Amino acid sequence: MKRNSLSVENKIVQLSGAVKQPKLGFYSSLNQTHTHTVRLDWGSLPHHVVLRIFQYLPLLDRARASSVCRRWNEVFHIPDLWRKFEFELNQSATSYFKSTHPDLIQQIIKKHSAHLQYVSFKVDSSVESAEAACGILSQLVNCSIQTLGLISTAKPSFMNVSESHFVSALTVVFINSKSLSSIKIEDTPVDDPSLKILVANNSDTLRLLKMSSCPHVSSDGILCVADHCQGLRELALNYYILTDELLFALSSETHVNLEHLRIDVVSENPGPIKFHAIKKHSWDALIKHSPRVNVVMYFFLCEEEFEMFFKEETPVTHLYFGCSVSKVVLGRIALNCPRLTELVVCANGLQPLDNELICVAEHCTNLTALGLSECEVSCSAFVEFVRLCGRRLTQLSIMEEVLIPDEDYSLDEIHTEVSKYLGRVWFPDVMPLW
């Protein structure tokens, strides 16, 4: 035991004297060892190292760590640590996330609002939480926010807040920031006048705007944004405010190339709705100006509401159908969507999609991803689809229930044949049984 202790001591001394030095006395060696140990003390870590660690900590743990020593407390108040912050607000005791403590919110507003650059609000479905978010927004008068996101974990949240209250709070940030580049305000009562304020103060910096399901915004309001924010690269909106004029504005010579256009096609009211059509030459103008733009469309419609869609060539790249879509519409997609790279069908009914799927493979030569659920395809047709697409299919998510065994292939055999054409091992997805 004594020999082991000496061995450990010798190792420590050797470690501390790795560089060749004159012979030192016993007390000097101990002093060096002590110094070496002090250097390994957590409290003596450089500011930038502690800052990096703090950035990975949850807010509550970060606040507790700040009371460990003076040095860590200094790091806790470094502006870089407060450039990005998410306010979590909820009223429900069963919510899966914890609400940011009111005292901490006031501390941030008082001491760190000028440092905030990337701010988001995560709220539950209660009006109280949404109103609390508006209250915080209205106090951010000395900020230079670049990114703003309002996230509702469940509807209705912001939509139940008074429109005037919400707009008043939001425009405080629009007016005072003057450097907003990314805004996500979906499912909110934002309106045309507030968008004009946004444009008046942030037209040179705005690059991303997501505002799907904002019923108080008209086609004129979004057109104002497109006309003045020439640097806009990403836009998300509802189909009802998409117009030929908007597409032409996004295609003007002075506008930068659009990179991402997301369009939500939703039937908000009960009963079938007749949607307007976008002219082919409007789409052509957009693609000529921005040839690499991703046009993403989410559909939540009844089958009878698809009448105006895909009758002419449409430059959509990603298609998601959340509700039932007919065989006729899928046939039109195959013939009129040559840029299609991803197709997801969540429901179709009980009619097999054999011919439609093969038609998609033959005409949509850019297709790389397919997802099928709650519809039917024979195993033979599916294998033929994969054979036609080949290894360009990088994502293939097919529920096992979709595939119907036939005389050529059983469910046990199909994965071997599909894997052969894909060049990798593939199995259909299976719904877990809980």
Short mmCIF file of C-alpha atoms in Angstrom, two decimals:
data_model
loop_
_atom_site.label_atom_id
_atom_site.label_comp_id
_atom_site.label_asym_id
_atom_site.label_seq_id
_atom_site.Cartn_x
_atom_site.Cartn_y
_atom_site.Cartn_z
CA MET A 1 0.00 0.00 0.00
CA LYS A 2 2.83 2.38 0.88
CA ARG A 3 4.66 1.47 -2.32
CA ASN A 4 1.56 2.29 -4.38
CA SER A 5 1.23 5.69 -2.70
CA LEU A 6 4.83 6.53 -3.53
CA SER A 7 4.26 5.43 -7.09
CA VAL A 8 1.31 7.77 -7.48
CA GLU A 9 3.27 10.64 -5.94
CA ASN A 10 6.17 10.03 -8.31
CA LYS A 11 3.82 10.07 -11.30
CA ILE A 12 2.35 13.40 -10.22
CA VAL A 13 5.79 14.92 -9.78
CA GLN A 14 6.89 13.59 -13.17
CA LEU A 15 3.74 15.01 -14.74
CA SER A 16 4.39 18.44 -13.28
CA GLY A 17 8.02 18.43 -14.46
CA ALA A 18 7.55 17.20 -18.03
CA VAL A 19 10.02 19.85 -19.24
CA LYS A 20 13.65 19.28 -18.24
CA GLN A 21 14.54 21.62 -15.37
CA PRO A 22 17.28 21.95 -12.71
CA LYS A 23 16.93 19.69 -9.69
CA LEU A 24 14.44 21.02 -7.21
CA GLY A 25 14.00 20.40 -3.54
CA PHE A 26 11.18 18.38 -2.02
CA TYR A 27 9.10 21.44 -1.08
CA SER A 28 9.54 22.97 -4.53
CA SER A 29 8.26 19.77 -6.14
CA LEU A 30 5.19 19.78 -3.90
CA ASN A 31 4.61 23.41 -4.78
CA GLN A 32 4.73 22.60 -8.49
CA THR A 33 2.30 19.74 -8.02
CA HIS A 34 -0.06 22.04 -6.10
CA THR A 35 0.16 24.66 -8.86
CA HIS A 36 -0.63 22.04 -11.47
CA THR A 37 -3.70 20.96 -9.49
CA VAL A 38 -4.94 24.55 -9.18
CA ARG A 39 -4.73 24.97 -12.94
CA LEU A 40 -7.18 22.09 -13.30
CA ASP A 41 -9.70 23.81 -11.02
CA TRP A 42 -13.09 24.36 -12.75
CA GLY A 43 -13.21 27.87 -11.41
CA SER A 44 -10.10 28.83 -13.34
CA LEU A 45 -11.36 27.73 -16.76
CA PRO A 46 -11.15 30.46 -19.42
CA HIS A 47 -14.31 32.50 -20.02
CA HIS A 48 -14.79 31.16 -23.56
CA VAL A 49 -14.70 27.53 -22.33
CA VAL A 50 -17.27 28.16 -19.56
CA LEU A 51 -19.39 30.09 -22.07
CA ARG A 52 -19.37 27.12 -24.41
CA ILE A 53 -20.47 24.80 -21.59
CA PHE A 54 -23.20 27.20 -20.47
CA GLN A 55 -24.63 27.27 -24.00
CA TYR A 56 -25.44 23.55 -23.70
CA LEU A 57 -27.12 23.86 -20.30
CA PRO A 58 -30.87 24.29 -19.74
CA LEU A 59 -31.69 27.76 -18.47
CA LEU A 60 -32.39 26.65 -14.88
CA ASP A 61 -29.10 24.74 -14.64
CA ARG A 62 -27.27 27.70 -16.14
CA ALA A 63 -28.73 30.01 -13.50
CA ARG A 64 -27.73 27.61 -10.71
CA ALA A 65 -24.21 27.27 -12.11
CA SER A 66 -23.83 31.05 -12.09
CA SER A 67 -23.88 31.00 -8.27
CA VAL A 68 -20.89 28.63 -8.00
CA CYS A 69 -18.26 31.36 -8.16
CA ARG A 70 -17.69 34.94 -9.26
CA ARG A 71 -16.05 33.87 -12.52
CA TRP A 72 -19.01 31.75 -13.58
CA ASN A 73 -21.38 34.55 -12.63
CA GLU A 74 -19.46 36.88 -14.91
CA VAL A 75 -19.88 34.40 -17.78
CA PHE A 76 -23.60 34.15 -17.01
CA HIS A 77 -23.96 37.83 -17.93
CA ILE A 78 -21.82 37.79 -21.09
CA PRO A 79 -23.96 39.15 -23.99
CA ASP A 80 -23.11 36.18 -26.24
CA LEU A 81 -25.01 33.90 -23.87
CA TRP A 82 -28.21 35.90 -24.33
CA ARG A 83 -28.27 36.32 -28.10
CA LYS A 84 -30.57 33.30 -28.43
CA PHE A 85 -33.48 32.69 -26.06
CA GLU A 86 -36.77 30.79 -26.09
CA PHE A 87 -39.54 31.97 -23.79
CA GLU A 88 -41.67 29.01 -22.71
CA LEU A 89 -45.12 29.99 -21.50
CA ASN A 90 -47.92 27.71 -20.35
CA GLN A 91 -50.80 27.59 -17.91
CA SER A 92 -51.50 23.88 -17.83
CA ALA A 93 -50.08 21.67 -15.09
CA THR A 94 -49.99 18.78 -17.58
CA SER A 95 -47.92 20.62 -20.18
CA TYR A 96 -44.83 18.75 -21.34
CA PHE A 97 -42.59 21.82 -21.04
CA LYS A 98 -41.86 24.05 -18.06
CA SER A 99 -42.76 27.69 -18.16
CA THR A 100 -39.98 30.28 -17.95
CA HIS A 101 -40.08 31.80 -14.46
CA PRO A 102 -41.58 35.35 -14.40
CA ASP A 103 -38.63 36.69 -12.37
CA LEU A 104 -36.20 35.43 -14.99
CA ILE A 105 -38.30 36.99 -17.76
CA GLN A 106 -38.09 40.37 -16.04
CA GLN A 107 -34.34 39.96 -15.53
CA ILE A 108 -33.89 39.25 -19.24
CA ILE A 109 -35.99 42.25 -20.26
CA LYS A 110 -34.17 44.52 -17.82
CA LYS A 111 -30.57 43.37 -18.34
CA HIS A 112 -30.35 41.48 -21.61
CA SER A 113 -33.02 42.72 -24.06
CA ALA A 114 -30.38 44.72 -25.94
CA HIS A 115 -28.40 41.49 -26.51
CA LEU A 116 -31.31 39.39 -27.84
CA GLN A 117 -30.99 38.48 -31.52
CA TYR A 118 -32.71 35.10 -31.93
CA VAL A 119 -35.97 35.00 -30.00
CA SER A 120 -38.80 32.49 -29.99
CA PHE A 121 -41.94 32.03 -27.92
CA LYS A 122 -43.33 28.56 -27.25
CA VAL A 123 -46.86 28.74 -25.86
CA ASP A 124 -49.61 26.24 -25.12
CA SER A 125 -53.20 26.55 -26.31
CA SER A 126 -54.34 28.95 -23.57
CA VAL A 127 -55.12 32.59 -24.23
CA GLU A 128 -53.26 33.54 -21.04
CA SER A 129 -49.99 32.19 -22.42
CA ALA A 130 -50.42 33.98 -25.73
CA GLU A 131 -51.23 37.23 -23.93
CA ALA A 132 -48.14 36.78 -21.75
CA ALA A 133 -46.07 36.44 -24.94
CA CYS A 134 -47.60 39.65 -26.26
CA GLY A 135 -46.75 41.35 -22.97
CA ILE A 136 -43.09 40.39 -23.36
CA LEU A 137 -43.01 41.46 -27.01
CA SER A 138 -44.33 44.91 -26.13
CA GLN A 139 -41.39 45.42 -23.74
CA LEU A 140 -38.65 44.62 -26.25
CA VAL A 141 -38.03 48.23 -27.18
CA ASN A 142 -34.22 48.23 -26.94
CA CYS A 143 -33.55 45.13 -29.00
CA SER A 144 -31.94 44.25 -32.32
CA ILE A 145 -33.76 41.00 -33.00
CA GLN A 146 -32.81 39.18 -36.20
CA THR A 147 -34.97 36.07 -35.85
CA LEU A 148 -38.46 35.97 -34.32
CA GLY A 149 -40.62 32.87 -33.96
CA LEU A 150 -44.06 32.43 -32.39
CA ILE A 151 -44.76 28.74 -31.81
CA SER A 152 -48.12 27.39 -30.65
CA THR A 153 -47.86 23.81 -29.41
CA ALA A 154 -51.63 23.55 -29.84
CA LYS A 155 -54.29 25.73 -31.43
CA PRO A 156 -55.85 28.27 -31.02
CA SER A 157 -53.48 30.23 -28.73
CA PHE A 158 -52.56 33.48 -30.54
CA MET A 159 -55.73 33.43 -32.66
CA ASN A 160 -57.83 33.97 -29.53
CA VAL A 161 -55.87 37.04 -28.48
CA SER A 162 -57.35 40.43 -29.32
CA GLU A 163 -56.14 41.39 -32.79
CA SER A 164 -55.32 44.93 -31.70
CA HIS A 165 -53.35 43.67 -28.68
CA PHE A 166 -51.35 41.22 -30.77
CA VAL A 167 -50.62 43.66 -33.59
CA SER A 168 -49.61 46.39 -31.12
CA ALA A 169 -47.10 44.07 -29.42
CA LEU A 170 -45.73 42.69 -32.69
CA THR A 171 -45.18 46.09 -34.26
CA VAL A 172 -43.04 47.14 -31.26
CA VAL A 173 -40.49 44.56 -32.43
CA PHE A 174 -40.98 45.46 -36.11
CA ILE A 175 -40.27 49.14 -35.42
CA ASN A 176 -37.41 48.80 -32.94
CA SER A 177 -35.42 45.91 -34.41
CA LYS A 178 -34.79 47.26 -37.94
CA SER A 179 -32.70 44.18 -38.71
CA LEU A 180 -35.23 41.32 -38.83
CA SER A 181 -34.15 38.62 -41.26
CA SER A 182 -36.35 35.66 -40.25
CA ILE A 183 -39.96 35.78 -39.01
CA LYS A 184 -42.24 32.84 -38.21
CA ILE A 185 -45.71 34.08 -37.25
CA GLU A 186 -48.01 31.27 -38.41
CA ASP A 187 -51.50 30.89 -36.92
CA THR A 188 -51.57 34.48 -35.67
CA PRO A 189 -53.87 37.52 -36.19
CA VAL A 190 -51.18 39.53 -37.99
CA ASP A 191 -52.76 41.87 -40.57
CA ASP A 192 -51.92 43.98 -43.62
CA PRO A 193 -51.11 47.24 -41.73
CA SER A 194 -48.61 45.42 -39.48
CA LEU A 195 -46.94 43.91 -42.56
CA LYS A 196 -46.54 47.42 -43.98
CA ILE A 197 -44.80 48.45 -40.73
CA LEU A 198 -42.56 45.38 -41.06
CA VAL A 199 -41.65 46.39 -44.61
CA ALA A 200 -41.06 50.04 -43.70
CA ASN A 201 -38.47 49.12 -41.07
CA ASN A 202 -36.94 45.83 -42.24
CA SER A 203 -37.21 45.67 -46.04
CA ASP A 204 -33.43 45.52 -46.54
CA THR A 205 -32.83 42.62 -44.14
CA LEU A 206 -35.89 40.31 -44.40
CA ARG A 207 -34.94 36.93 -45.87
CA LEU A 208 -37.54 34.49 -44.50
CA LEU A 209 -41.25 34.96 -43.77
CA LYS A 210 -43.53 32.13 -42.63
CA MET A 211 -47.14 33.16 -42.15
CA SER A 212 -49.45 30.29 -43.02
CA SER A 213 -52.93 30.37 -41.49
CA CYS A 214 -53.04 34.14 -40.95
CA PRO A 215 -56.64 34.93 -41.93
CA HIS A 216 -56.33 38.72 -41.54
CA VAL A 217 -53.64 38.99 -44.23
CA SER A 218 -54.86 39.60 -47.78
CA SER A 219 -53.19 39.11 -51.14
CA ASP A 220 -52.45 42.86 -51.13
CA GLY A 221 -50.60 42.58 -47.81
CA ILE A 222 -48.28 39.80 -48.98
CA LEU A 223 -47.81 41.54 -52.33
CA CYS A 224 -46.54 44.60 -50.45
CA VAL A 225 -43.89 42.40 -48.79
CA ALA A 226 -42.81 40.86 -52.11
CA ASP A 227 -42.60 44.27 -53.81
CA HIS A 228 -40.39 45.90 -51.17
CA CYS A 229 -38.39 43.04 -49.63
CA GLN A 230 -36.17 42.26 -52.58
CA GLY A 231 -33.93 39.98 -50.52
CA LEU A 232 -36.74 37.58 -49.53
CA ARG A 233 -35.59 34.01 -50.17
CA GLU A 234 -38.12 31.86 -48.27
CA LEU A 235 -41.88 32.38 -48.05
CA ALA A 236 -44.68 30.29 -46.50
CA LEU A 237 -48.33 31.27 -46.95
CA ASN A 238 -51.83 29.96 -47.57
CA TYR A 239 -53.08 29.35 -51.08
CA TYR A 240 -55.92 31.87 -50.79
CA ILE A 241 -53.43 34.78 -50.86
CA LEU A 242 -51.28 33.30 -53.65
CA THR A 243 -51.90 35.28 -56.84
CA ASP A 244 -50.42 35.69 -60.30
CA GLU A 245 -49.33 39.20 -59.27
CA LEU A 246 -47.41 37.81 -56.29
CA LEU A 247 -45.53 35.31 -58.46
CA PHE A 248 -44.60 38.07 -60.91
CA ALA A 249 -43.40 40.28 -58.04
CA LEU A 250 -41.18 37.44 -56.79
CA SER A 251 -39.87 37.09 -60.35
CA SER A 252 -38.89 40.71 -60.92
CA GLU A 253 -35.35 41.50 -62.08
CA THR A 254 -34.53 43.29 -58.84
CA HIS A 255 -35.67 40.41 -56.61
CA VAL A 256 -33.16 37.79 -55.47
CA ASN A 257 -33.71 34.18 -56.49
CA LEU A 258 -36.41 32.60 -54.36
CA GLU A 259 -35.18 29.39 -52.70
CA HIS A 260 -38.25 28.02 -50.93
CA LEU A 261 -41.97 28.64 -51.46
CA ARG A 262 -44.35 26.73 -49.20
CA ILE A 263 -48.07 26.81 -49.95
CA ASP A 264 -50.70 25.38 -47.58
CA VAL A 265 -53.93 24.49 -49.35
CA VAL A 266 -56.49 24.15 -46.58
CA SER A 267 -60.26 24.11 -46.53
CA GLU A 268 -60.94 26.39 -43.55
CA ASN A 269 -64.75 26.39 -43.74
CA PRO A 270 -67.19 23.45 -43.73
CA GLY A 271 -68.44 22.39 -47.13
CA PRO A 272 -66.61 22.25 -50.46
CA ILE A 273 -64.71 25.36 -51.59
CA LYS A 274 -63.91 26.33 -55.16
CA PHE A 275 -60.29 27.47 -55.33
CA HIS A 276 -58.91 29.93 -57.86
CA ALA A 277 -56.39 28.82 -60.47
CA ILE A 278 -52.86 30.16 -60.93
CA LYS A 279 -51.98 30.71 -64.59
CA LYS A 280 -49.20 28.67 -66.16
CA HIS A 281 -47.30 31.74 -67.40
CA SER A 282 -47.12 33.02 -63.81
CA TRP A 283 -45.47 29.80 -62.69
CA ASP A 284 -43.20 29.90 -65.74
CA ALA A 285 -42.04 33.42 -64.82
CA LEU A 286 -41.10 32.24 -61.31
CA ILE A 287 -39.15 29.23 -62.55
CA LYS A 288 -37.36 31.26 -65.21
CA HIS A 289 -36.23 33.74 -62.54
CA SER A 290 -35.56 31.14 -59.78
CA PRO A 291 -34.89 27.83 -61.54
CA ARG A 292 -33.80 26.03 -58.37
CA VAL A 293 -36.69 27.09 -56.14
CA ASN A 294 -38.40 24.40 -54.04
CA VAL A 295 -42.17 24.72 -54.39
CA VAL A 296 -43.75 22.79 -51.52
CA MET A 297 -47.50 22.23 -51.33
CA TYR A 298 -49.47 20.76 -48.40
CA PHE A 299 -53.05 19.73 -49.20
CA PHE A 300 -55.78 19.23 -46.62
CA LEU A 301 -58.85 19.04 -48.88
CA CYS A 302 -61.76 16.80 -49.72
CA GLU A 303 -61.57 14.97 -53.05
CA GLU A 304 -64.14 17.23 -54.71
CA GLU A 305 -62.09 20.35 -53.91
CA PHE A 306 -59.16 19.42 -56.20
CA GLU A 307 -60.94 20.47 -59.38
CA MET A 308 -58.68 23.48 -60.15
CA PHE A 309 -55.35 21.84 -59.34
CA PHE A 310 -52.80 20.21 -61.66
CA LYS A 311 -54.80 20.70 -64.86
CA GLU A 312 -51.79 22.52 -66.31
CA GLU A 313 -48.08 22.11 -65.74
CA THR A 314 -47.26 23.04 -62.14
CA PRO A 315 -43.63 23.42 -60.97
CA VAL A 316 -44.22 21.82 -57.56
CA THR A 317 -41.25 19.87 -56.12
CA HIS A 318 -42.72 18.48 -52.88
CA LEU A 319 -46.33 17.30 -52.49
CA TYR A 320 -47.99 16.24 -49.24
CA PHE A 321 -51.60 15.05 -49.09
CA GLY A 322 -52.93 14.97 -45.54
CA CYS A 323 -56.43 13.88 -46.58
CA SER A 324 -57.82 11.65 -49.28
CA VAL A 325 -56.73 12.36 -52.86
CA SER A 326 -58.38 10.73 -55.87
CA LYS A 327 -56.80 8.53 -58.54
CA VAL A 328 -57.71 11.18 -61.12
CA VAL A 329 -55.71 13.87 -59.33
CA LEU A 330 -52.70 11.56 -58.94
CA GLY A 331 -52.89 10.87 -62.66
CA ARG A 332 -52.82 14.61 -63.38
CA ILE A 333 -49.85 15.03 -61.05
CA ALA A 334 -47.91 12.39 -62.98
CA LEU A 335 -48.51 14.23 -66.27
CA ASN A 336 -48.18 17.86 -65.12
CA CYS A 337 -45.54 17.92 -62.34
CA PRO A 338 -42.20 17.24 -64.07
CA ARG A 339 -40.18 18.88 -61.24
CA LEU A 340 -41.65 16.62 -58.53
CA THR A 341 -39.00 15.19 -56.17
CA GLU A 342 -41.12 14.06 -53.20
CA LEU A 343 -44.65 12.67 -52.97
CA VAL A 344 -46.46 11.72 -49.76
CA VAL A 345 -49.99 10.29 -49.83
CA CYS A 346 -51.49 9.79 -46.37
CA ALA A 347 -54.88 8.48 -47.56
CA ASN A 348 -56.57 7.44 -50.77
CA GLY A 349 -59.36 4.99 -50.14
CA LEU A 350 -59.65 1.39 -51.24
CA GLN A 351 -58.88 1.69 -54.97
CA PRO A 352 -55.37 0.43 -55.83
CA LEU A 353 -53.00 3.10 -57.15
CA ASP A 354 -51.10 0.74 -59.47
CA ASN A 355 -51.40 2.63 -62.76
CA GLU A 356 -51.03 6.06 -61.16
CA LEU A 357 -47.86 5.08 -59.32
CA ILE A 358 -46.25 3.63 -62.44
CA CYS A 359 -47.25 6.76 -64.38
CA VAL A 360 -45.54 8.91 -61.73
CA ALA A 361 -42.36 6.84 -62.06
CA GLU A 362 -42.37 7.19 -65.86
CA HIS A 363 -43.03 10.96 -66.05
CA CYS A 364 -41.62 12.42 -62.81
CA THR A 365 -37.99 11.61 -63.53
CA ASN A 366 -36.72 13.76 -60.63
CA LEU A 367 -38.65 11.83 -57.98
CA THR A 368 -36.38 10.73 -55.12
CA ALA A 369 -38.82 10.21 -52.21
CA LEU A 370 -42.17 8.49 -51.78
CA GLY A 371 -44.38 7.97 -48.75
CA LEU A 372 -47.63 5.97 -48.73
CA SER A 373 -50.10 5.32 -45.92
CA GLU A 374 -53.78 4.27 -45.78
CA CYS A 375 -53.96 3.44 -49.47
CA GLU A 376 -53.43 0.29 -51.56
CA VAL A 377 -50.84 -0.78 -54.15
CA SER A 378 -50.31 -4.30 -55.47
CA CYS A 379 -46.89 -5.77 -54.77
CA SER A 380 -46.23 -6.23 -58.50
CA ALA A 381 -47.03 -2.58 -59.31
CA PHE A 382 -44.86 -1.40 -56.45
CA VAL A 383 -41.90 -3.46 -57.61
CA GLU A 384 -42.35 -2.06 -61.13
CA PHE A 385 -42.44 1.48 -59.70
CA VAL A 386 -39.16 0.89 -57.85
CA ARG A 387 -37.60 -0.71 -60.94
CA LEU A 388 -38.45 2.37 -63.03
CA CYS A 389 -37.10 4.79 -60.42
CA GLY A 390 -34.08 2.74 -59.46
CA ARG A 391 -31.44 4.02 -57.10
CA ARG A 392 -32.53 7.63 -57.32
CA LEU A 393 -35.15 6.72 -54.70
CA THR A 394 -33.26 7.81 -51.60
CA GLN A 395 -36.33 7.77 -49.32
CA LEU A 396 -39.02 5.12 -49.51
CA SER A 397 -41.46 4.97 -46.59
CA ILE A 398 -44.31 2.54 -47.27
CA MET A 399 -46.56 1.12 -44.58
CA GLU A 400 -46.82 -2.66 -44.77
CA GLU A 401 -50.63 -2.43 -44.88
CA VAL A 402 -50.40 -0.53 -48.19
CA LEU A 403 -48.89 -3.46 -50.10
CA ILE A 404 -51.35 -6.03 -51.41
CA PRO A 405 -49.87 -9.50 -52.12
CA ASP A 406 -50.57 -10.92 -55.60
CA GLU A 407 -49.60 -13.92 -57.70
CA ASP A 408 -46.09 -12.57 -58.29
CA TYR A 409 -45.02 -11.40 -54.84
CA SER A 410 -45.92 -11.99 -51.23
CA LEU A 411 -45.08 -9.62 -48.38
CA ASP A 412 -42.19 -11.89 -47.41
CA GLU A 413 -40.71 -11.75 -50.91
CA ILE A 414 -41.16 -8.13 -51.86
CA HIS A 415 -38.36 -6.68 -49.73
CA THR A 416 -35.77 -8.80 -51.59
CA GLU A 417 -36.87 -7.58 -55.00
CA VAL A 418 -37.17 -3.93 -53.93
CA SER A 419 -33.77 -4.07 -52.21
CA LYS A 420 -32.22 -5.33 -55.46
CA TYR A 421 -33.41 -2.31 -57.46
CA LEU A 422 -32.58 0.18 -54.70
CA GLY A 423 -29.10 -1.19 -54.16
CA ARG A 424 -29.64 -1.32 -50.40
CA VAL A 425 -31.63 -3.31 -47.87
CA TRP A 426 -35.26 -2.20 -47.66
CA PHE A 427 -38.28 -3.29 -45.63
CA PRO A 428 -41.77 -1.78 -45.44
CA ASP A 429 -42.66 0.21 -42.33
CA VAL A 430 -44.66 -1.56 -39.65
CA MET A 431 -47.10 0.14 -37.29
CA PRO A 432 -45.97 -0.63 -33.71
CA LEU A 433 -48.43 -2.40 -31.44
CA TRP A 434 -48.52 -0.85 -27.97
#
